[in-house]
Structure formats: structure tokens, C-alpha cells
mmCIF file of C-alpha atoms and ligand atoms in Angstrom:
data_model
loop_
_atom_site.group_PDB
_atom_site.id
_atom_site.type_symbol
_atom_site.label_atom_id
_atom_site.label_comp_id
_atom_site.label_asym_id
_atom_site.label_seq_id
_atom_site.Cartn_x
_atom_site.Cartn_y
_atom_site.Cartn_z
ATOM 1 C CA MET I 1 126.100 101.058 86.735
ATOM 2 C CA PHE I 2 124.298 104.254 85.864
ATOM 3 C CA ILE I 3 122.901 105.946 82.765
ATOM 4 C CA PHE I 4 124.362 109.377 82.063
ATOM 5 C CA ASP I 5 122.653 110.081 78.765
ATOM 6 C CA LEU I 6 119.226 109.016 77.540
ATOM 7 C CA GLN I 7 117.530 109.929 74.263
ATOM 8 C CA VAL I 8 114.271 108.862 72.664
ATOM 9 C CA SER I 9 112.820 109.727 69.245
ATOM 10 C CA ASN I 10 109.395 108.991 67.838
ATOM 11 C CA TYR I 11 108.787 106.781 70.825
ATOM 12 C CA ARG I 12 105.264 106.644 72.390
ATOM 13 C CA ASN I 13 104.244 110.272 73.056
ATOM 14 C CA TYR I 14 107.807 111.625 72.604
ATOM 15 C CA ALA I 15 108.821 113.253 69.291
ATOM 16 C CA HIS I 16 112.334 113.780 70.598
ATOM 17 C CA ALA I 17 113.695 114.078 74.122
ATOM 18 C CA ALA I 18 117.205 113.980 75.567
ATOM 19 C CA VAL I 19 118.352 114.081 79.197
ATOM 20 C CA ARG I 20 121.633 114.001 81.047
ATOM 21 C CA LEU I 21 121.224 111.937 84.182
ATOM 22 C CA GLY I 22 123.384 111.820 87.288
ATOM 23 C CA ARG I 23 124.343 109.265 89.883
ATOM 24 C CA GLY I 24 121.837 109.030 92.723
ATOM 25 C CA VAL I 25 118.158 109.898 92.531
ATOM 26 C CA ASN I 26 116.707 111.419 89.351
ATOM 27 C CA LEU I 27 113.160 112.637 89.777
ATOM 28 C CA PHE I 28 110.535 112.951 87.023
ATOM 29 C CA VAL I 29 107.496 114.997 87.983
ATOM 30 C CA GLY I 30 104.399 115.481 85.845
ATOM 31 C CA ASP I 31 100.622 115.280 85.676
ATOM 32 C CA ASN I 32 98.882 112.126 84.566
ATOM 33 C CA ALA I 33 99.312 110.886 80.972
ATOM 34 C CA GLN I 34 102.317 113.128 80.221
ATOM 35 C CA GLY I 35 104.929 110.402 79.561
ATOM 36 C CA LYS I 36 106.490 109.482 82.927
ATOM 37 C CA SER I 37 105.830 105.754 82.700
ATOM 38 C CA ASN I 38 106.733 105.803 78.995
ATOM 39 C CA LEU I 39 110.180 107.091 79.890
ATOM 40 C CA LEU I 40 110.879 104.390 82.492
ATOM 41 C CA GLU I 41 109.461 101.837 80.064
ATOM 42 C CA ALA I 42 112.099 103.081 77.580
ATOM 43 C CA VAL I 43 114.902 102.343 80.056
ATOM 44 C CA TYR I 44 113.423 98.941 80.825
ATOM 45 C CA LEU I 45 113.181 98.218 77.105
ATOM 46 C CA LEU I 46 116.841 99.139 76.605
ATOM 47 C CA SER I 47 117.658 96.675 79.364
ATOM 48 C CA THR I 48 115.432 93.700 78.515
ATOM 49 C CA LEU I 49 114.393 94.437 74.906
ATOM 50 C CA ARG I 50 110.873 93.774 76.041
ATOM 51 C CA SER I 51 108.195 96.262 76.896
ATOM 52 C CA SER I 52 107.123 96.370 80.525
ATOM 53 C CA ARG I 53 103.526 96.679 79.313
ATOM 54 C CA ALA I 54 101.923 94.082 77.104
ATOM 55 C CA SER I 55 102.012 95.643 73.652
ATOM 56 C CA SER I 56 103.151 95.088 70.108
ATOM 57 C CA ASP I 57 106.214 96.807 68.681
ATOM 58 C CA ALA I 58 103.951 99.118 66.690
ATOM 59 C CA ASP I 59 102.493 100.493 69.967
ATOM 60 C CA LEU I 60 105.942 101.801 70.877
ATOM 61 C CA VAL I 61 106.216 103.964 67.769
ATOM 62 C CA ARG I 62 104.765 107.464 68.020
ATOM 63 C CA ARG I 63 101.270 107.298 66.618
ATOM 64 C CA ASP I 64 101.715 110.373 64.403
ATOM 65 C CA ILE I 65 104.387 108.687 62.286
ATOM 66 C CA LEU I 66 102.957 105.177 62.237
ATOM 67 C CA GLN I 67 101.398 105.685 58.805
ATOM 68 C CA THR I 68 104.585 107.079 57.299
ATOM 69 C CA GLU I 69 106.856 105.093 55.028
ATOM 70 C CA PHE I 70 109.404 104.082 57.650
ATOM 71 C CA PRO I 71 107.939 104.336 61.154
ATOM 72 C CA VAL I 72 110.804 103.853 63.615
ATOM 73 C CA ALA I 73 111.151 104.646 67.307
ATOM 74 C CA ARG I 74 114.750 105.094 68.466
ATOM 75 C CA LEU I 75 116.056 104.733 72.016
ATOM 76 C CA THR I 76 119.656 105.422 72.953
ATOM 77 C CA CYS I 77 121.528 105.485 76.222
ATOM 78 C CA GLN I 78 125.063 105.764 77.495
ATOM 79 C CA VAL I 79 125.936 103.830 80.593
ATOM 80 C CA GLU I 80 128.886 103.893 82.940
ATOM 81 C CA ARG I 81 129.593 100.351 84.128
ATOM 82 C CA SER I 82 132.340 98.639 86.056
ATOM 83 C CA ALA I 83 132.654 96.247 83.071
ATOM 84 C CA GLY I 84 133.326 99.194 80.737
ATOM 85 C CA ASN I 85 131.137 101.931 79.353
ATOM 86 C CA LEU I 86 128.293 101.088 77.082
ATOM 87 C CA GLN I 87 126.376 102.732 74.317
ATOM 88 C CA LEU I 88 123.099 101.037 73.580
ATOM 89 C CA GLU I 89 120.706 101.778 70.734
ATOM 90 C CA VAL I 90 117.380 100.130 70.053
ATOM 91 C CA ALA I 91 115.358 100.866 66.921
ATOM 92 C CA VAL I 92 111.777 99.664 66.924
ATOM 93 C CA VAL I 93 110.357 99.403 63.436
ATOM 94 C CA GLY I 94 106.554 99.568 63.478
ATOM 95 C CA ARG I 95 104.339 97.978 60.880
ATOM 96 C CA THR I 96 105.498 98.785 57.390
ATOM 97 C CA THR I 97 103.860 98.801 53.991
ATOM 98 C CA ASP I 98 107.249 98.363 52.293
ATOM 99 C CA PRO I 99 108.195 94.647 52.303
ATOM 100 C CA SER I 100 111.925 95.510 52.287
ATOM 101 C CA HIS I 101 111.566 97.016 55.799
ATOM 102 C CA ARG I 102 111.208 94.282 58.385
ATOM 103 C CA ALA I 103 109.107 95.177 61.444
ATOM 104 C CA GLY I 104 110.664 94.426 64.844
ATOM 105 C CA LYS I 105 113.605 95.521 67.009
ATOM 106 C CA ARG I 106 117.214 96.165 65.961
ATOM 107 C CA VAL I 107 119.949 96.602 68.537
ATOM 108 C CA ARG I 108 123.418 98.099 68.511
ATOM 109 C CA VAL I 109 125.864 97.685 71.367
ATOM 110 C CA ASN I 110 128.737 100.182 71.168
ATOM 111 C CA GLY I 111 127.788 100.793 67.555
ATOM 112 C CA ILE I 112 127.817 97.125 66.525
ATOM 113 C CA ALA I 113 124.645 95.321 65.456
ATOM 114 C CA LYS I 114 123.807 92.481 67.855
ATOM 115 C CA ARG I 115 121.155 89.860 68.231
ATOM 116 C CA ALA I 116 118.573 90.639 70.895
ATOM 117 C CA SER I 117 119.738 87.692 73.004
ATOM 118 C CA GLU I 118 123.265 89.157 73.092
ATOM 119 C CA ALA I 119 122.081 92.631 74.079
ATOM 120 C CA VAL I 120 119.688 91.720 76.897
ATOM 121 C CA GLY I 121 121.111 92.666 80.284
ATOM 122 C CA GLN I 122 124.016 94.798 78.994
ATOM 123 C CA LEU I 123 122.143 97.503 80.850
ATOM 124 C CA ALA I 124 120.643 95.939 83.989
ATOM 125 C CA ALA I 125 117.484 97.412 85.465
ATOM 126 C CA VAL I 126 114.836 96.584 88.018
ATOM 127 C CA LEU I 127 111.435 98.171 87.507
ATOM 128 C CA PHE I 128 108.941 98.771 90.321
ATOM 129 C CA THR I 129 105.380 99.593 89.242
ATOM 130 C CA THR I 130 101.991 99.781 90.921
ATOM 131 C CA LEU I 131 101.038 96.600 89.034
ATOM 132 C CA ASP I 132 103.663 94.572 90.934
ATOM 133 C CA ILE I 133 101.037 93.562 93.502
ATOM 134 C CA ASP I 134 99.822 91.095 90.856
ATOM 135 C CA ILE I 135 103.053 89.110 91.180
ATOM 136 C CA VAL I 136 101.639 88.129 94.582
ATOM 137 C CA ALA I 137 97.888 88.327 93.919
ATOM 138 C CA GLY I 138 97.698 87.402 90.219
ATOM 139 C CA PRO I 139 98.054 84.233 88.126
ATOM 140 C CA PRO I 140 101.213 82.009 87.959
ATOM 141 C CA LEU I 141 102.180 83.516 84.589
ATOM 142 C CA LEU I 142 103.165 86.757 86.331
ATOM 143 C CA ARG I 143 105.355 84.943 88.863
ATOM 144 C CA ARG I 144 107.079 83.049 86.055
ATOM 145 C CA ARG I 145 107.607 86.317 84.190
ATOM 146 C CA TYR I 146 109.086 87.895 87.314
ATOM 147 C CA LEU I 147 111.711 85.126 87.460
ATOM 148 C CA ASP I 148 112.261 85.022 83.699
ATOM 149 C CA MET I 149 112.918 88.739 83.289
ATOM 150 C CA MET I 150 115.285 88.717 86.238
ATOM 151 C CA ILE I 151 117.297 85.613 85.312
ATOM 152 C CA SER I 152 117.565 86.440 81.606
ATOM 153 C CA GLN I 153 119.346 89.695 82.472
ATOM 154 C CA VAL I 154 122.245 87.756 83.969
ATOM 155 C CA ASP I 155 122.205 84.371 82.218
ATOM 156 C CA ARG I 156 122.325 84.180 78.427
ATOM 157 C CA GLY I 157 122.030 80.380 78.497
ATOM 158 C CA TYR I 158 118.697 80.806 80.278
ATOM 159 C CA LEU I 159 117.417 83.157 77.622
ATOM 160 C CA ARG I 160 118.450 80.758 74.855
ATOM 161 C CA ALA I 161 116.804 77.837 76.678
ATOM 162 C CA MET I 162 113.607 79.882 77.023
ATOM 163 C CA GLN I 163 113.554 80.667 73.313
ATOM 164 C CA LYS I 164 114.213 77.067 72.387
ATOM 165 C CA TYR I 165 111.633 75.789 74.860
ATOM 166 C CA ALA I 166 108.931 78.020 73.391
ATOM 167 C CA ARG I 167 109.708 76.792 69.857
ATOM 168 C CA VAL I 168 109.849 73.105 70.759
ATOM 169 C CA LEU I 169 106.691 73.337 72.886
ATOM 170 C CA VAL I 170 104.697 74.466 69.859
ATOM 171 C CA GLN I 171 106.103 71.554 67.822
ATOM 172 C CA ARG I 172 105.420 68.994 70.522
ATOM 173 C CA ASN I 173 101.872 70.234 71.103
ATOM 174 C CA GLY I 174 101.219 70.038 67.364
ATOM 175 C CA LEU I 175 102.462 66.473 67.319
ATOM 176 C CA LEU I 176 100.361 65.474 70.358
ATOM 177 C CA LYS I 177 97.299 66.811 68.512
ATOM 178 C CA ARG I 178 98.158 64.831 65.402
ATOM 179 C CA ILE I 179 98.693 61.645 67.433
ATOM 180 C CA GLN I 180 95.325 62.213 69.103
ATOM 181 C CA GLU I 181 93.718 62.499 65.659
ATOM 182 C CA GLY I 182 95.490 59.362 64.457
ATOM 183 C CA ALA I 183 97.572 61.341 61.943
ATOM 184 C CA ALA I 184 100.944 60.553 63.574
ATOM 185 C CA ALA I 185 102.539 57.778 65.649
ATOM 186 C CA ALA I 186 103.329 58.100 69.365
ATOM 187 C CA THR I 187 106.898 56.934 68.683
ATOM 188 C CA GLU I 188 107.547 60.281 66.967
ATOM 189 C CA LEU I 189 107.398 61.933 70.392
ATOM 190 C CA ALA I 190 110.769 60.560 71.520
ATOM 191 C CA PHE I 191 112.788 63.255 69.737
ATOM 192 C CA TRP I 192 110.613 66.166 70.884
ATOM 193 C CA ASP I 193 110.512 64.788 74.440
ATOM 194 C CA GLN I 194 114.311 64.938 74.556
ATOM 195 C CA GLU I 195 114.506 68.424 73.082
ATOM 196 C CA LEU I 196 111.835 69.855 75.350
ATOM 197 C CA ALA I 197 113.092 68.138 78.505
ATOM 198 C CA HIS I 198 116.627 69.343 77.809
ATOM 199 C CA ALA I 199 115.634 73.026 77.459
ATOM 200 C CA GLY I 200 113.152 72.637 80.339
ATOM 201 C CA GLY I 201 115.858 71.163 82.587
ATOM 202 C CA ILE I 202 118.025 74.250 82.129
ATOM 203 C CA ILE I 203 115.075 76.540 82.891
ATOM 204 C CA MET I 204 113.864 74.682 85.973
ATOM 205 C CA HIS I 205 117.339 74.345 87.435
ATOM 206 C CA ALA I 206 118.014 78.076 86.981
ATOM 207 C CA ARG I 207 114.641 78.989 88.495
ATOM 208 C CA ALA I 208 115.224 76.768 91.528
ATOM 209 C CA GLU I 209 118.698 78.273 92.037
ATOM 210 C CA ALA I 210 117.509 81.860 91.657
ATOM 211 C CA LEU I 211 114.634 81.284 94.030
ATOM 212 C CA GLY I 212 117.040 79.862 96.574
ATOM 213 C CA GLN I 213 118.830 83.216 96.563
ATOM 214 C CA LEU I 214 115.632 85.273 96.599
ATOM 215 C CA ILE I 215 114.065 83.550 99.596
ATOM 216 C CA LEU I 216 116.485 84.969 102.125
ATOM 217 C CA GLN I 217 116.561 88.507 100.696
ATOM 218 C CA THR I 218 112.793 88.738 100.280
ATOM 219 C CA GLY I 219 112.328 87.644 103.876
ATOM 220 C CA ILE I 220 114.780 90.234 105.158
ATOM 221 C CA HIS I 221 113.028 93.066 103.273
ATOM 222 C CA MET I 222 109.566 91.962 104.339
ATOM 223 C CA GLU I 223 110.623 91.974 107.985
ATOM 224 C CA ARG I 224 112.409 95.284 107.703
ATOM 225 C CA LEU I 225 109.491 97.006 105.948
ATOM 226 C CA THR I 226 107.025 95.818 108.588
ATOM 227 C CA ASP I 227 109.160 96.198 111.724
ATOM 228 C CA GLY I 228 109.329 92.435 112.103
ATOM 229 C CA GLN I 229 105.519 92.065 112.019
ATOM 230 C CA GLU I 230 105.238 90.047 108.814
ATOM 231 C CA SER I 231 107.096 87.165 107.267
ATOM 232 C CA VAL I 232 107.050 85.886 103.721
ATOM 233 C CA GLY I 233 107.801 82.421 102.335
ATOM 234 C CA LEU I 234 108.607 81.427 98.755
ATOM 235 C CA THR I 235 108.470 77.857 97.432
ATOM 236 C CA TYR I 236 109.215 76.719 93.914
ATOM 237 C CA LYS I 237 106.382 74.542 92.572
ATOM 238 C CA PRO I 238 107.634 72.904 89.402
ATOM 239 C CA ALA I 239 104.848 71.375 87.305
ATOM 240 C CA LEU I 240 106.101 67.812 86.979
ATOM 241 C CA GLY I 241 102.886 65.849 87.320
ATOM 242 C CA GLY I 242 102.934 64.848 90.961
ATOM 243 C CA LEU I 243 106.530 63.684 91.286
ATOM 244 C CA ASP I 244 107.976 63.749 94.766
ATOM 245 C CA GLU I 245 108.976 67.383 95.092
ATOM 246 C CA ALA I 246 110.714 66.998 98.428
ATOM 247 C CA ASP I 247 113.455 65.123 96.594
ATOM 248 C CA CYS I 248 114.697 68.137 94.656
ATOM 249 C CA PRO I 249 116.901 67.610 91.566
ATOM 250 C CA ILE I 250 120.362 69.098 92.000
ATOM 251 C CA ASP I 251 121.325 70.029 88.443
ATOM 252 C CA ASP I 252 119.774 70.546 85.020
ATOM 253 C CA THR I 253 120.477 66.941 83.989
ATOM 254 C CA GLU I 254 118.389 65.687 86.899
ATOM 255 C CA TRP I 255 115.610 68.148 86.077
ATOM 256 C CA THR I 256 115.678 66.855 82.498
ATOM 257 C CA ALA I 257 115.469 63.239 83.694
ATOM 258 C CA ARG I 258 112.487 64.124 85.909
ATOM 259 C CA THR I 259 110.737 65.769 83.008
ATOM 260 C CA LEU I 260 111.277 62.722 80.785
ATOM 261 C CA ARG I 261 109.850 60.513 83.516
ATOM 262 C CA ALA I 262 106.814 62.743 83.792
ATOM 263 C CA PHE I 263 106.311 62.617 80.010
ATOM 264 C CA HIS I 264 106.463 58.837 80.222
ATOM 265 C CA ASP I 265 104.010 58.624 83.138
ATOM 266 C CA LEU I 266 101.540 61.015 81.532
ATOM 267 C CA ARG I 267 101.774 59.762 77.967
ATOM 268 C CA ARG I 268 98.117 58.792 77.628
ATOM 269 C CA ARG I 269 96.787 61.917 79.325
ATOM 270 C CA GLU I 270 98.949 64.206 77.173
ATOM 271 C CA ILE I 271 97.777 62.527 73.986
ATOM 272 C CA SER I 272 94.130 62.742 74.958
ATOM 273 C CA ALA I 273 94.597 66.403 75.989
ATOM 274 C CA GLY I 274 96.556 67.114 72.799
ATOM 275 C CA THR I 275 98.933 69.346 74.747
ATOM 276 C CA THR I 276 102.002 69.274 77.021
ATOM 277 C CA LEU I 277 100.828 69.041 80.630
ATOM 278 C CA VAL I 278 104.155 69.262 82.509
ATOM 279 C CA GLY I 279 107.175 71.523 82.367
ATOM 280 C CA PRO I 280 108.290 75.062 83.157
ATOM 281 C CA HIS I 281 105.489 76.699 81.138
ATOM 282 C CA ARG I 282 103.220 75.559 83.988
ATOM 283 C CA ASP I 283 105.497 76.278 86.972
ATOM 284 C CA ASP I 284 104.436 78.397 89.923
ATOM 285 C CA ILE I 285 106.021 79.974 92.979
ATOM 286 C CA VAL I 286 103.949 79.603 96.115
ATOM 287 C CA ILE I 287 104.072 82.812 98.140
ATOM 288 C CA GLU I 288 102.976 82.724 101.760
ATOM 289 C CA ILE I 289 102.588 85.596 104.155
ATOM 290 C CA ASN I 290 102.730 84.672 107.836
ATOM 291 C CA GLY I 291 102.355 81.041 106.794
ATOM 292 C CA MET I 292 99.214 81.461 104.689
ATOM 293 C CA ALA I 293 98.768 81.552 100.919
ATOM 294 C CA ALA I 294 99.289 85.183 99.955
ATOM 295 C CA GLY I 295 96.879 85.179 97.019
ATOM 296 C CA GLY I 296 93.889 83.940 98.985
ATOM 297 C CA PHE I 297 94.414 85.220 102.522
ATOM 298 C CA ALA I 298 96.646 88.280 102.665
ATOM 299 C CA SER I 299 95.363 91.870 102.771
ATOM 300 C CA ARG I 300 96.105 94.222 99.881
ATOM 301 C CA ALA I 301 98.694 96.056 101.959
ATOM 302 C CA GLN I 302 100.413 92.786 102.886
ATOM 303 C CA GLN I 303 100.426 91.718 99.234
ATOM 304 C CA ARG I 304 101.858 95.077 98.190
ATOM 305 C CA THR I 305 104.625 94.870 100.784
ATOM 306 C CA ALA I 306 105.494 91.322 99.705
ATOM 307 C CA ALA I 307 105.672 92.453 96.063
ATOM 308 C CA LEU I 308 107.918 95.341 97.077
ATOM 309 C CA SER I 309 110.147 92.896 98.959
ATOM 310 C CA LEU I 310 110.385 90.709 95.837
ATOM 311 C CA ARG I 311 111.535 93.675 93.757
ATOM 312 C CA LEU I 312 114.096 94.740 96.368
ATOM 313 C CA ALA I 313 115.366 91.153 96.431
ATOM 314 C CA GLU I 314 115.556 91.250 92.616
ATOM 315 C CA ALA I 315 117.780 94.342 92.803
ATOM 316 C CA ALA I 316 120.074 92.527 95.245
ATOM 317 C CA TYR I 317 120.086 89.405 93.048
ATOM 318 C CA LEU I 318 121.111 91.376 89.946
ATOM 319 C CA ARG I 319 123.835 93.207 91.834
ATOM 320 C CA ARG I 320 125.250 89.957 93.154
ATOM 321 C CA ALA I 321 125.110 88.160 89.816
ATOM 322 C CA LEU I 322 126.609 91.065 87.847
ATOM 323 C CA GLY I 323 129.040 92.495 90.350
ATOM 324 C CA ASP I 324 127.523 95.867 89.428
ATOM 325 C CA ASP I 325 124.394 97.784 90.430
ATOM 326 C CA PRO I 326 121.274 97.582 88.277
ATOM 327 C CA VAL I 327 119.535 100.888 87.605
ATOM 328 C CA VAL I 328 116.501 101.107 89.912
ATOM 329 C CA LEU I 329 113.272 102.390 88.338
ATOM 330 C CA LEU I 330 110.457 103.426 90.692
ATOM 331 C CA ASP I 331 107.356 104.189 88.628
ATOM 332 C CA ASP I 332 104.772 105.905 90.789
ATOM 333 C CA VAL I 333 105.228 103.450 93.646
ATOM 334 C CA LEU I 334 106.244 105.823 96.446
ATOM 335 C CA SER I 335 102.929 107.660 96.677
ATOM 336 C CA GLU I 336 100.964 104.508 97.514
ATOM 337 C CA LEU I 337 103.193 103.598 100.464
ATOM 338 C CA ASP I 338 102.974 104.677 104.090
ATOM 339 C CA VAL I 339 105.869 106.567 105.647
ATOM 340 C CA ARG I 340 107.675 103.550 107.048
ATOM 341 C CA ARG I 341 107.611 101.570 103.812
ATOM 342 C CA ARG I 342 108.610 104.618 101.788
ATOM 343 C CA ARG I 343 111.593 105.182 104.064
ATOM 344 C CA GLY I 344 112.426 101.483 103.932
ATOM 345 C CA VAL I 345 112.477 101.469 100.127
ATOM 346 C CA LEU I 346 114.410 104.716 99.782
ATOM 347 C CA ASP I 347 116.984 103.736 102.401
ATOM 348 C CA TYR I 348 117.638 100.520 100.550
ATOM 349 C CA VAL I 349 117.805 101.921 97.010
ATOM 350 C CA ASP I 350 120.177 104.592 98.347
ATOM 351 C CA ASN I 351 122.780 101.796 98.236
ATOM 352 C CA PHE I 352 122.449 101.616 94.458
ATOM 353 C CA GLN I 353 124.262 103.914 92.072
ATOM 354 C CA GLN I 354 121.194 105.282 90.308
ATOM 355 C CA THR I 355 117.453 105.454 90.825
ATOM 356 C CA LEU I 356 114.873 107.016 88.506
ATOM 357 C CA VAL I 357 111.691 108.024 90.327
ATOM 358 C CA THR I 358 108.418 109.229 88.796
ATOM 359 C CA THR I 359 105.577 110.940 90.590
ATOM 360 C CA ALA I 360 102.479 113.009 89.833
ATOM 361 C CA GLU I 361 102.574 114.378 93.404
ATOM 362 C CA PRO I 362 105.830 116.250 94.069
ATOM 363 C CA ASP I 363 104.516 117.346 97.465
ATOM 364 C CA ARG I 364 104.738 113.763 98.625
ATOM 365 C CA VAL I 365 108.402 113.414 97.721
ATOM 366 C CA ARG I 366 109.777 116.698 99.157
ATOM 367 C CA ASP I 367 112.426 114.761 101.049
ATOM 368 C CA ILE I 368 113.983 113.234 97.941
ATOM 369 C CA MET I 369 113.404 116.363 95.872
ATOM 370 C CA THR I 370 115.995 118.263 97.880
ATOM 371 C CA LYS I 371 118.728 115.693 97.448
ATOM 372 C CA ALA I 372 117.910 114.549 93.901
ATOM 373 C CA ALA I 373 120.818 114.670 91.436
ATOM 374 C CA GLY I 374 118.441 115.557 88.611
ATOM 375 C CA ARG I 375 114.866 116.923 88.555
ATOM 376 C CA PHE I 376 112.745 116.999 85.428
ATOM 377 C CA MET I 377 109.255 118.106 84.518
ATOM 378 C CA VAL I 378 107.452 115.765 82.118
ATOM 379 C CA ARG I 379 104.781 117.493 80.054
ATOM 380 C CA GLY I 380 103.185 116.185 76.854
ATOM 381 C CA GLY I 381 106.239 114.181 75.846
ATOM 382 C CA THR I 382 108.794 116.883 76.673
ATOM 383 C CA LEU I 383 111.387 116.967 79.453
ATOM 384 C CA THR I 384 112.549 120.184 81.065
ATOM 385 C CA PRO I 385 114.743 120.806 84.110
ATOM 386 C CA PHE I 386 112.599 121.405 87.149
ATOM 387 C CA GLU I 387 113.563 123.393 90.206
ATOM 388 C CA GLY I 388 110.707 122.252 92.431
ATOM 389 C CA GLY I 389 108.592 124.760 94.266
HETATM 390 P P1 ATP N 1 100.256 108.586 84.992
HETATM 391 O O1 ATP N 1 100.610 109.625 86.006
HETATM 392 O O2 ATP N 1 98.785 108.518 84.764
HETATM 393 O O3 ATP N 1 100.873 107.255 85.266
HETATM 394 P P2 ATP N 1 102.226 108.983 82.875
HETATM 395 O O4 ATP N 1 102.878 110.327 82.864
HETATM 396 O O5 ATP N 1 102.974 107.869 83.450
HETATM 397 O O6 ATP N 1 100.809 109.129 83.571
HETATM 398 P P3 ATP N 1 102.333 107.529 80.386
HETATM 399 O O7 ATP N 1 101.804 106.211 80.784
HETATM 400 O O8 ATP N 1 103.781 107.678 80.242
HETATM 401 O O9 ATP N 1 101.783 108.667 81.365
HETATM 402 O O10 ATP N 1 101.593 107.866 78.999
HETATM 403 C C1 ATP N 1 101.389 109.137 78.507
HETATM 404 C C2 ATP N 1 100.621 109.179 77.193
HETATM 405 O O11 ATP N 1 101.329 108.478 76.186
HETATM 406 C C3 ATP N 1 99.200 108.654 77.159
HETATM 407 O O12 ATP N 1 98.333 109.725 76.950
HETATM 408 C C4 ATP N 1 99.164 107.724 75.935
HETATM 409 O O13 ATP N 1 98.030 107.905 75.159
HETATM 410 C C5 ATP N 1 100.385 108.192 75.177
HETATM 411 N N1 ATP N 1 100.920 107.173 74.267
HETATM 412 C C6 ATP N 1 101.180 105.870 74.507
HETATM 413 N N2 ATP N 1 101.658 105.257 73.410
HETATM 414 C C7 ATP N 1 101.695 106.201 72.423
HETATM 415 C C8 ATP N 1 102.096 106.191 71.049
HETATM 416 N N3 ATP N 1 102.549 105.078 70.461
HETATM 417 N N4 ATP N 1 102.015 107.353 70.357
HETATM 418 C C9 ATP N 1 101.566 108.476 70.946
HETATM 419 N N5 ATP N 1 101.171 108.548 72.223
HETATM 420 C C10 ATP N 1 101.232 107.425 72.977
HETATM 421 MG MG1 MG N 2 102.478 106.353 84.792
#
């Protein structure tokens, strides 16, 4: 798929901007703090309905209008897809003083109001940023988020299970606290155990399946980007309280049964901790480079290449699951790569229908400048056609 029209209003540092985009590479050039990342964040938001940067909805609304009566950022795009063309509109309502205006996001798909969970993934996108290295070097939360954002674009059941899991987890933790304080009976857990284990089973099964597909692709990219010098390994580490992980469950029902067993085995510890100790909210993926833990042993360059390989594998995963290309977003990542890795990334994303590339250093992307379908200058929240120079 590819976006042929993109418009934003009162969004971040943009008052209003509209661009026609083409198939192939579209290049956005501009100095620092002009709005390049904001624009790719807008595309990512249209795809996932979540910001790529941790922020509240109010942060997305242009600061100048935030104090007005009805502060709304609007994002719109038109997409050509093999499953039929798509018009997508997201309105982000910032904090309001008027109680009749609810803050939050509203979505329209082809003009019809939809729930967020129905709109996620209508536009598929994979975003590469300079922060991706933290998928490899950072805490487990970022590896879970990597999987979650990828799978929820292609699997609505996963998204629903995630939402349910989050709700039930809060309930169950509250109950564990009350049992610990003697204000509730342990028998009350049975219902919440079932609910949580059921949603958790769906999540863990989907994560294990997705990872199974990613392992091969990630390995291929890592080898290709390093001329066969480096290898990468991925292992799913479900947090199930020391159950035998070699004996891997084969479907969500088995994952649910495992979770219930873990709840049973850890009953006393969970009550004394007053919180849920097992389940997908504590999962991790172990990443190894050349057989050693990537977080602790690998060099920064090795970690960066592994993260790049994970994103390339994500693009392949989305394409396979959707039968259509995701839009590839490269935010500032090319300038930090050496020539071989840059070539490796560009050669691969060349296979996808559309790529949006940002850079503050046009001199470093001369090669793609000449063949880019669209070239734009980003300056203070405005977009103008750019001829290069
Ligand atoms: P760099 O090359 O440093 O990555 P960039 O072009 O990617 O820069 P962006 O991250 O897109 O820059 O941000 C540009 C500007 O947007 C920043 O100066 C920031 O203060 C501003 N900005 C962010 N949110 C808002 C908002 N809600 N209202 C107004 N301005 C905002
Ligand atoms: Mg930026």
C-alpha cells in the first residue's frame, strides 16, 4: 500500500500542511526541530492510533490552540491498497474546559466513525527511529512493545485481548491487595484467574507465533548487513514462574492452562506481593548476538544493526500477514549507518511500495535524492517542494 495524500492541521508544530506523495522514496529534508519526526509520527499515529513518542493526546495538539475552546488536531490520509482504497481521519481532542467535549481520539474510516480497535492497521506502517537500539539494549517493556505494535496491526483479536488483559490485571491486582490486607477471600480469585489467563493465553500464543516468523527473517538481515560476520538469536521468554519452557504450549488454550497452573503454584507469593507475578505483562525476548546476550555484551554498532534487522523483519512480517506492503518510515536512521548498512537497508526497502525518509543532512543521501519520487523541505511546520542542490 502507499499514501498518496497526507494532511495535518493544528498538529504539533504544524498549523496546516498538505502533501501529495508518490510510490517509491519520498524524502523530507530540514534542519533540526523543524517538524520532520512530527510528520512521520503523524503517519505512524494514523496507522496504530498511538504516538510513537510517549506523550498524552494534548501534546499532539498545536500548543497555540491548546487554550482555545475546542483544541483539535486533525490528521487525514488517502491510501491506495490492494484491499481497496482507504481514507483515514484521526481527530485528537486535547484537554477541554467544556465538559460536553470529550478529550481523546476519534477515527473515521472512509468517512464512517469507527472504534480505535477497528481502525488500527487499516494503514500498515513500520517506523525506524534512532531510538530503536533500545529494543536490543533497553528494558523488556520495549521488546514487548515492539511485538505488540507489530501484531496488533494485523490481528484484531490480539488487540482486544491486550485491552482486556490490561483491564483484568488491574482488577486482579486490586483483589490480591485486598486479600493480603484480609479484606477479601482468596476464593474470589478464581474468576479473575480465569479471565486473566484466558486473555493472557491469546497474547502469549500470538507472541510465540510471531516470534517464530521473526527469527528467520531477523537472522537473514543481520547476516546480510554484516557480510555474514554477525548472527542474531531471538528466544521468547514467557514469564510463567519457572515452568518448563522447553515444553512449549502449542495453542492459546495450552498457554491459558499453563498460566492457571502458575497462578496456583504461586498463590501464596502473589498474595504476599499483592500483585500478579506471572503473565505476558512480564514477558521478555532474549536477544543474542553471536551467541551472547546482546544487552550486556554487544557493542553499540552490533546492537544498532540487530535493531535494524528487527525492523526489517517487522516489515516482512507485516507484508506477509497482510498480503500488502506496509509503508516504511525511516526517521533519521540513514545518517548514523555506515555505507554497507545504508545500502543494505535501502536495497531491501526498495522492494516496498513506499518509503518516507527524513534527514537533516541531504548531502549524505545524494544517491536517493536523485531517484526520489517526492522531495520536500520541512521548515517551521511547513512543507515545500524541494529540488535539492
Ligand atoms: P531533528 O532533526 O532534531 O530530529 P525534527 O525536524 O525531527 O528535528 P520534530 O521532532 O519533528 O523535529 O519537532 C519539531 C518541533 O516541534 C520542536 O521544536 C517541538 O518543540 C515542536 N512541537 C512538538 N509538539 C508541539 C506542539 N504540540 N505544539 C507546537 N510545537 C510542538
Ligand atoms: Mg527528528
